[in-house]
Amino acid sequence: MNVNRVTQSMLGDRSMANLQSGLKRLADLQEHLSTGRVLNRPSDNPADAGSAMRLRSSLRAEQQHARNADDGLGWLNTIDSSLQTAGDSVRRARELALQGANAAGGPQAREALATEVDQIRAGLLSTANTTYLGRPVFGGTTMGNVAFTDNAGVVTFTGDSNPVNRTVADGVVVNVAQEGTAAFGTDADNVFAHLSALSAALRAGDTAGISTGIDALAADEKQVVVARADIGARTVRVEQATTRAGDSELSLTNALAEIENADLPRTVVDLKMQEVAYQASLAATARVLQPSLVDFLR
């Protein structure tokens, strides 16, 4: 029967190693509790640290998508509101033209109708130059501050047809602007020219011109409706992207918390257990380090 020799030194070394190991676990638990995190540095868990970095990268991307979508909704809502106002104005101008076509009133009545048409035209020009964050929403990427310019009674488009794109998800880019000519018509054949011609026809009592104006404004109103429907469809896409970005952000945040954050109730329990274990280890080590035989022989 073999009997391994156990020396006092071996007992002391093993006890001290166990004591240090327990102290290390106690220090780790105290750090988790004080910081609320189990992953305080990459060396704590390299695999989880890598996962956390990838999750943070994805989280930042989703947050940027959400910001882009919010900005896009600002553009689209502004355009939608402007088109609604424009549609109402064109509809009112057409109603005035219909009144003028009845020829029930005299020159004074037609003058009053023409004056209101002029005011509608001025208001419509202001609507067509609506801005969002200082940029004309119907002017594309123009560096100017207006999309349409009135030169001596002739309104021309001074913007461009470039899209204002916003990336609202991976691989999803939405143009959040509306080209002015698609909503208000091209130069020399736009709603402003039609209103000017209608105003002149009303003052002159030109029934043929008034009839032409009625038809032109009907087409202008339809054009505004089509443009507004397009904006509505794009708004739905951006709103859906906003919802998806929010859901993804929540999911990624939860996944990151699972990796990095400490389970505080469990950590408190573990800390108490480790404190008890460490106290027991101290007591055991104190017994191991009792005076040896040499101490008794002195």
Coordinates of N, CA, C and O in Angstrom, one line a residue, residues 145-247:
N145 N -33.4 78.6 -52.6 CA -34.4 78.5 -51.6 C -35.9 78.5 -52.1 O -36.8 78.5 -51.3
V146 N -36.0 78.4 -53.4 CA -37.4 78.3 -54.0 C -37.3 77.3 -55.1 O -36.3 77.1 -55.7
A147 N -38.5 76.7 -55.4 CA -38.6 75.8 -56.5 C -39.2 76.4 -57.7 O -38.9 76.0 -58.8
F148 N -40.0 77.5 -57.5 CA -40.6 78.2 -58.6 C -40.3 79.7 -58.5 O -40.4 80.2 -57.4
T149 N -40.1 80.3 -59.6 CA -39.8 81.8 -59.6 C -40.8 82.5 -60.5 O -41.1 82.0 -61.6
D150 N -41.3 83.6 -60.1 CA -42.3 84.4 -60.8 C -41.5 85.6 -61.4 O -41.1 86.5 -60.7
N151 N -41.3 85.6 -62.8 CA -40.7 86.7 -63.5 C -41.7 87.4 -64.4 O -42.1 86.8 -65.4
A152 N -42.1 88.6 -63.9 CA -43.1 89.4 -64.7 C -44.4 88.6 -65.0 O -44.8 88.6 -66.2
G153 N -44.8 87.9 -64.1 CA -46.1 87.1 -64.3 C -45.9 85.8 -64.9 O -46.9 85.1 -65.1
V154 N -44.7 85.4 -65.2 CA -44.5 84.0 -65.8 C -43.7 83.2 -64.7 O -42.6 83.5 -64.3
V155 N -44.4 82.1 -64.3 CA -43.8 81.3 -63.3 C -43.0 80.1 -63.9 O -43.6 79.4 -64.8
T156 N -41.7 80.0 -63.6 CA -40.9 78.9 -64.1 C -40.3 78.0 -63.0 O -40.1 78.5 -61.9
F157 N -40.1 76.8 -63.3 CA -39.5 75.8 -62.4 C -38.0 76.1 -62.3 O -37.3 76.0 -63.3
T158 N -37.5 76.4 -61.1 CA -36.0 76.6 -61.0 C -35.3 75.6 -60.1 O -34.2 75.7 -59.8
G159 N -36.1 74.5 -59.8 CA -35.4 73.4 -59.1 C -34.8 72.4 -60.0 O -34.5 72.7 -61.2
D160 N -34.6 71.2 -59.6 CA -34.1 70.1 -60.5 C -34.9 68.8 -60.2 O -35.7 68.8 -59.3
S161 N -34.6 67.8 -61.0 CA -35.3 66.6 -60.9 C -34.6 65.5 -60.1 O -35.0 64.4 -60.1
N162 N -33.5 65.9 -59.4 CA -32.7 65.0 -58.6 C -33.5 64.5 -57.4 O -34.2 65.3 -56.7
P163 N -33.5 63.2 -57.1 CA -34.2 62.8 -55.9 C -33.5 63.1 -54.6 O -32.3 63.4 -54.6
V164 N -34.3 63.2 -53.5 CA -33.7 63.4 -52.2 C -33.9 62.1 -51.5 O -35.0 61.8 -51.0
N165 N -32.9 61.2 -51.5 CA -33.0 59.9 -51.1 C -32.7 59.7 -49.6 O -31.8 60.4 -49.0
R166 N -33.4 58.8 -48.9 CA -33.2 58.5 -47.5 C -33.1 57.0 -47.5 O -34.1 56.3 -47.9
T167 N -32.1 56.4 -46.8 CA -31.9 55.0 -46.6 C -32.6 54.6 -45.3 O -32.2 55.0 -44.3
V168 N -33.7 53.9 -45.4 CA -34.5 53.7 -44.2 C -34.4 52.2 -43.8 O -35.0 51.8 -42.7
A169 N -33.7 51.4 -44.5 CA -33.4 50.0 -44.1 C -32.3 49.5 -45.0 O -31.9 50.2 -46.0
D170 N -31.8 48.3 -44.7 CA -30.7 47.8 -45.5 C -31.3 47.6 -47.0 O -32.2 46.8 -47.2
G171 N -30.7 48.3 -47.9 CA -31.1 48.1 -49.3 C -32.4 48.8 -49.7 O -32.9 48.6 -50.8
V172 N -32.9 49.6 -48.8 CA -34.2 50.3 -49.0 C -34.0 51.8 -49.0 O -33.7 52.4 -48.0
V173 N -34.1 52.4 -50.2 CA -33.8 53.8 -50.4 C -35.1 54.4 -50.9 O -35.7 53.9 -51.9
V174 N -35.6 55.5 -50.3 CA -36.9 56.1 -50.7 C -36.6 57.6 -51.0 O -35.9 58.3 -50.2
N175 N -37.1 58.0 -52.1 CA -37.1 59.4 -52.5 C -38.1 60.2 -51.7 O -39.3 59.9 -51.9
V176 N -37.7 61.1 -50.9 CA -38.7 61.8 -50.0 C -39.1 63.2 -50.5 O -39.7 63.9 -49.8
A177 N -38.7 63.5 -51.8 CA -39.1 64.7 -52.4 C -40.1 64.5 -53.5 O -40.3 63.4 -53.9
Q178 N -40.6 65.6 -54.0 CA -41.6 65.6 -55.1 C -41.1 66.6 -56.1 O -41.0 67.8 -55.8
E179 N -40.9 66.2 -57.3 CA -40.5 67.1 -58.3 C -41.6 68.1 -58.6 O -42.8 67.7 -58.8
G180 N -41.3 69.4 -58.6 CA -42.4 70.4 -58.8 C -43.2 70.2 -60.0 O -44.4 70.4 -60.0
T181 N -42.5 69.9 -61.2 CA -43.3 69.8 -62.4 C -44.3 68.7 -62.5 O -45.2 68.7 -63.2
A182 N -44.0 67.7 -61.7 CA -44.9 66.5 -61.6 C -46.2 66.9 -60.9 O -47.2 66.3 -61.1
A183 N -46.1 67.9 -60.0 CA -47.3 68.3 -59.2 C -48.0 69.5 -59.8 O -49.2 69.6 -59.8
F184 N -47.2 70.5 -60.4 CA -47.8 71.7 -60.8 C -47.7 72.0 -62.3 O -48.1 73.0 -62.8
G185 N -47.1 71.0 -63.0 CA -47.0 71.2 -64.5 C -45.6 71.8 -64.9 O -44.9 72.4 -64.2
T186 N -45.4 71.6 -66.2 CA -44.1 72.1 -66.8 C -44.3 73.6 -67.2 O -45.4 74.1 -67.2
D187 N -43.1 74.2 -67.4 CA -43.1 75.6 -67.7 C -44.0 75.9 -68.9 O -44.0 75.2 -69.9
A188 N -44.7 77.0 -68.8 CA -45.6 77.5 -69.9 C -46.9 76.7 -70.0 O -47.9 77.1 -70.7
D189 N -46.9 75.6 -69.3 CA -48.2 74.7 -69.3 C -48.5 74.3 -67.8 O -49.0 73.2 -67.6
N190 N -48.1 75.2 -66.9 CA -48.3 74.8 -65.5 C -49.6 75.4 -65.0 O -50.3 76.2 -65.6
V191 N -49.9 75.1 -63.7 CA -51.2 75.6 -63.1 C -51.1 77.1 -63.0 O -52.2 77.8 -63.1
F192 N -50.0 77.7 -62.8 CA -49.9 79.2 -62.7 C -50.2 79.8 -64.0 O -50.9 80.9 -64.0
A193 N -49.8 79.3 -65.1 CA -50.1 79.8 -66.4 C -51.6 79.7 -66.7 O -52.3 80.6 -67.2
H194 N -52.2 78.6 -66.3 CA -53.6 78.3 -66.5 C -54.4 79.3 -65.6 O -55.4 79.9 -66.1
L195 N -54.0 79.6 -64.4 CA -54.7 80.6 -63.6 C -54.6 82.0 -64.2 O -55.5 82.8 -64.1
S196 N -53.4 82.3 -64.7 CA -53.2 83.7 -65.3 C -54.2 83.8 -66.5 O -54.8 84.9 -66.7
A197 N -54.2 82.8 -67.3 CA -55.1 82.8 -68.5 C -56.6 82.9 -68.1 O -57.4 83.6 -68.7
L198 N -56.9 82.2 -67.0 CA -58.3 82.2 -66.6 C -58.7 83.6 -66.1 O -59.8 84.1 -66.3
S199 N -57.7 84.2 -65.3 CA -58.0 85.5 -64.8 C -58.2 86.5 -65.9 O -59.1 87.3 -65.9
A200 N -57.4 86.4 -66.9 CA -57.5 87.3 -68.1 C -58.8 87.1 -68.8 O -59.5 88.0 -69.3
A201 N -59.2 85.8 -69.0 CA -60.4 85.5 -69.7 C -61.7 86.0 -68.9 O -62.6 86.5 -69.5
L202 N -61.6 85.9 -67.6 CA -62.7 86.4 -66.7 C -62.9 87.9 -66.9 O -64.0 88.4 -67.1
R203 N -61.8 88.6 -66.9 CA -61.9 90.1 -67.0 C -62.4 90.5 -68.4 O -63.1 91.5 -68.6
A204 N -62.0 89.7 -69.4 CA -62.4 90.0 -70.8 C -63.7 89.5 -71.1 O -64.2 89.8 -72.2
G205 N -64.3 88.7 -70.3 CA -65.6 88.0 -70.6 C -65.5 87.0 -71.7 O -66.4 86.8 -72.4
D206 N -64.3 86.4 -71.8 CA -64.0 85.5 -72.9 C -64.5 84.1 -72.4 O -63.8 83.4 -71.7
T207 N -65.7 83.7 -72.9 CA -66.3 82.4 -72.4 C -65.5 81.2 -73.0 O -65.4 80.2 -72.3
A208 N -64.9 81.4 -74.2 CA -64.1 80.2 -74.7 C -62.9 80.1 -73.8 O -62.4 78.9 -73.5
G209 N -62.3 81.2 -73.5 CA -61.1 81.1 -72.6 C -61.4 80.6 -71.2 O -60.6 79.8 -70.7
I210 N -62.5 81.0 -70.7 CA -62.9 80.4 -69.4 C -63.2 78.9 -69.5 O -62.8 78.2 -68.6
S211 N -63.8 78.5 -70.6 CA -64.0 77.1 -70.7 C -62.7 76.3 -70.8 O -62.5 75.2 -70.2
T212 N -61.8 76.9 -71.6 CA -60.4 76.3 -71.6 C -59.8 76.2 -70.3 O -59.1 75.2 -69.9
G213 N -59.9 77.3 -69.5 CA -59.4 77.3 -68.1 C -60.0 76.2 -67.3 O -59.3 75.6 -66.4
I214 N -61.3 76.0 -67.4 CA -62.0 75.0 -66.6 C -61.4 73.6 -66.9 O -61.1 72.8 -66.0
D215 N -61.2 73.3 -68.2 CA -60.6 72.0 -68.5 C -59.2 71.9 -68.0 O -58.7 70.8 -67.5
A216 N -58.4 73.0 -68.2 CA -57.0 73.0 -67.8 C -56.9 72.7 -66.2 O -56.1 72.0 -65.8
L217 N -57.8 73.4 -65.5 CA -57.7 73.3 -64.0 C -58.2 71.9 -63.6 O -57.7 71.4 -62.6
A218 N -59.1 71.3 -64.4 CA -59.5 69.9 -64.0 C -58.3 69.0 -64.2 O -58.1 68.1 -63.3
A219 N -57.5 69.2 -65.2 CA -56.3 68.4 -65.4 C -55.3 68.6 -64.3 O -54.6 67.7 -63.8
D220 N -55.2 69.9 -64.0 CA -54.2 70.3 -62.9 C -54.6 69.6 -61.6 O -53.8 69.2 -60.8
E221 N -55.9 69.6 -61.3 CA -56.4 69.0 -60.0 C -56.1 67.5 -60.0 O -55.6 67.0 -59.0
K222 N -56.3 66.9 -61.2 CA -56.0 65.5 -61.2 C -54.5 65.2 -61.1 O -54.1 64.2 -60.4
Q223 N -53.7 66.1 -61.6 CA -52.3 65.9 -61.5 C -51.8 66.0 -60.0 O -51.0 65.3 -59.6
V224 N -52.4 67.0 -59.3 CA -52.1 67.1 -57.9 C -52.6 65.9 -57.1 O -51.8 65.4 -56.2
V225 N -53.7 65.4 -57.4 CA -54.2 64.1 -56.8 C -53.3 63.0 -57.0 O -52.9 62.2 -56.0
V226 N -52.8 62.8 -58.2 CA -51.9 61.7 -58.5 C -50.6 61.9 -57.7 O -50.0 60.9 -57.2
A227 N -50.1 63.1 -57.7 CA -48.8 63.4 -57.0 C -49.0 63.1 -55.5 O -48.1 62.5 -54.8
R228 N -50.2 63.4 -55.0 CA -50.4 63.2 -53.5 C -50.6 61.7 -53.2 O -50.1 61.2 -52.2
A229 N -51.2 60.9 -54.2 CA -51.2 59.5 -54.0 C -49.9 58.9 -54.0 O -49.6 57.9 -53.2
D230 N -49.0 59.4 -54.8 CA -47.6 58.9 -54.9 C -46.9 59.2 -53.5 O -46.2 58.3 -53.0
I231 N -47.1 60.4 -53.0 CA -46.5 60.7 -51.7 C -47.1 59.8 -50.6 O -46.3 59.4 -49.7
G232 N -48.4 59.6 -50.7 CA -49.0 58.7 -49.7 C -48.4 57.3 -49.7 O -48.1 56.7 -48.6
A233 N -48.2 56.8 -50.9 CA -47.6 55.4 -51.0 C -46.2 55.4 -50.4 O -45.8 54.4 -49.7
R234 N -45.4 56.4 -50.7 CA -44.0 56.5 -50.1 C -44.1 56.7 -48.6 O -43.2 56.1 -47.9
T235 N -45.0 57.4 -48.1 CA -45.1 57.6 -46.7 C -45.4 56.3 -46.0 O -44.8 56.0 -44.9
V236 N -46.2 55.5 -46.6 CA -46.5 54.2 -46.0 C -45.2 53.3 -45.9 O -45.0 52.7 -44.9
R237 N -44.4 53.4 -47.0 CA -43.2 52.6 -47.0 C -42.3 53.1 -45.8 O -41.7 52.2 -45.1
V238 N -42.1 54.4 -45.7 CA -41.2 54.9 -44.7 C -41.8 54.6 -43.3 O -41.0 54.3 -42.4
E239 N -43.1 54.7 -43.1 CA -43.7 54.4 -41.8 C -43.4 52.9 -41.4 O -43.1 52.6 -40.3
Q240 N -43.6 52.0 -42.4 CA -43.3 50.6 -42.2 C -41.8 50.4 -41.8 O -41.5 49.6 -40.9
A241 N -41.0 51.1 -42.5 CA -39.5 51.0 -42.2 C -39.2 51.5 -40.8 O -38.4 50.9 -40.1
T242 N -39.9 52.6 -40.4 CA -39.8 53.1 -39.0 C -40.2 52.0 -38.0 O -39.5 51.8 -37.0
T243 N -41.3 51.4 -38.2 CA -41.7 50.3 -37.3 C -40.7 49.2 -37.2 O -40.4 48.7 -36.1
R244 N -40.3 48.8 -38.4 CA -39.3 47.7 -38.4 C -38.0 48.1 -37.7 O -37.4 47.3 -36.9
A245 N -37.5 49.3 -37.9 CA -36.3 49.8 -37.3 C -36.5 49.8 -35.7 O -35.6 49.4 -35.0
G246 N -37.7 50.2 -35.3 CA -37.9 50.2 -33.9 C -37.9 48.8 -33.3 O -37.4 48.6 -32.2
D247 N -38.6 47.9 -34.0 CA -38.6 46.5 -33.5 C -37.2 45.9 -33.5 O -36.8 45.2 -32.5

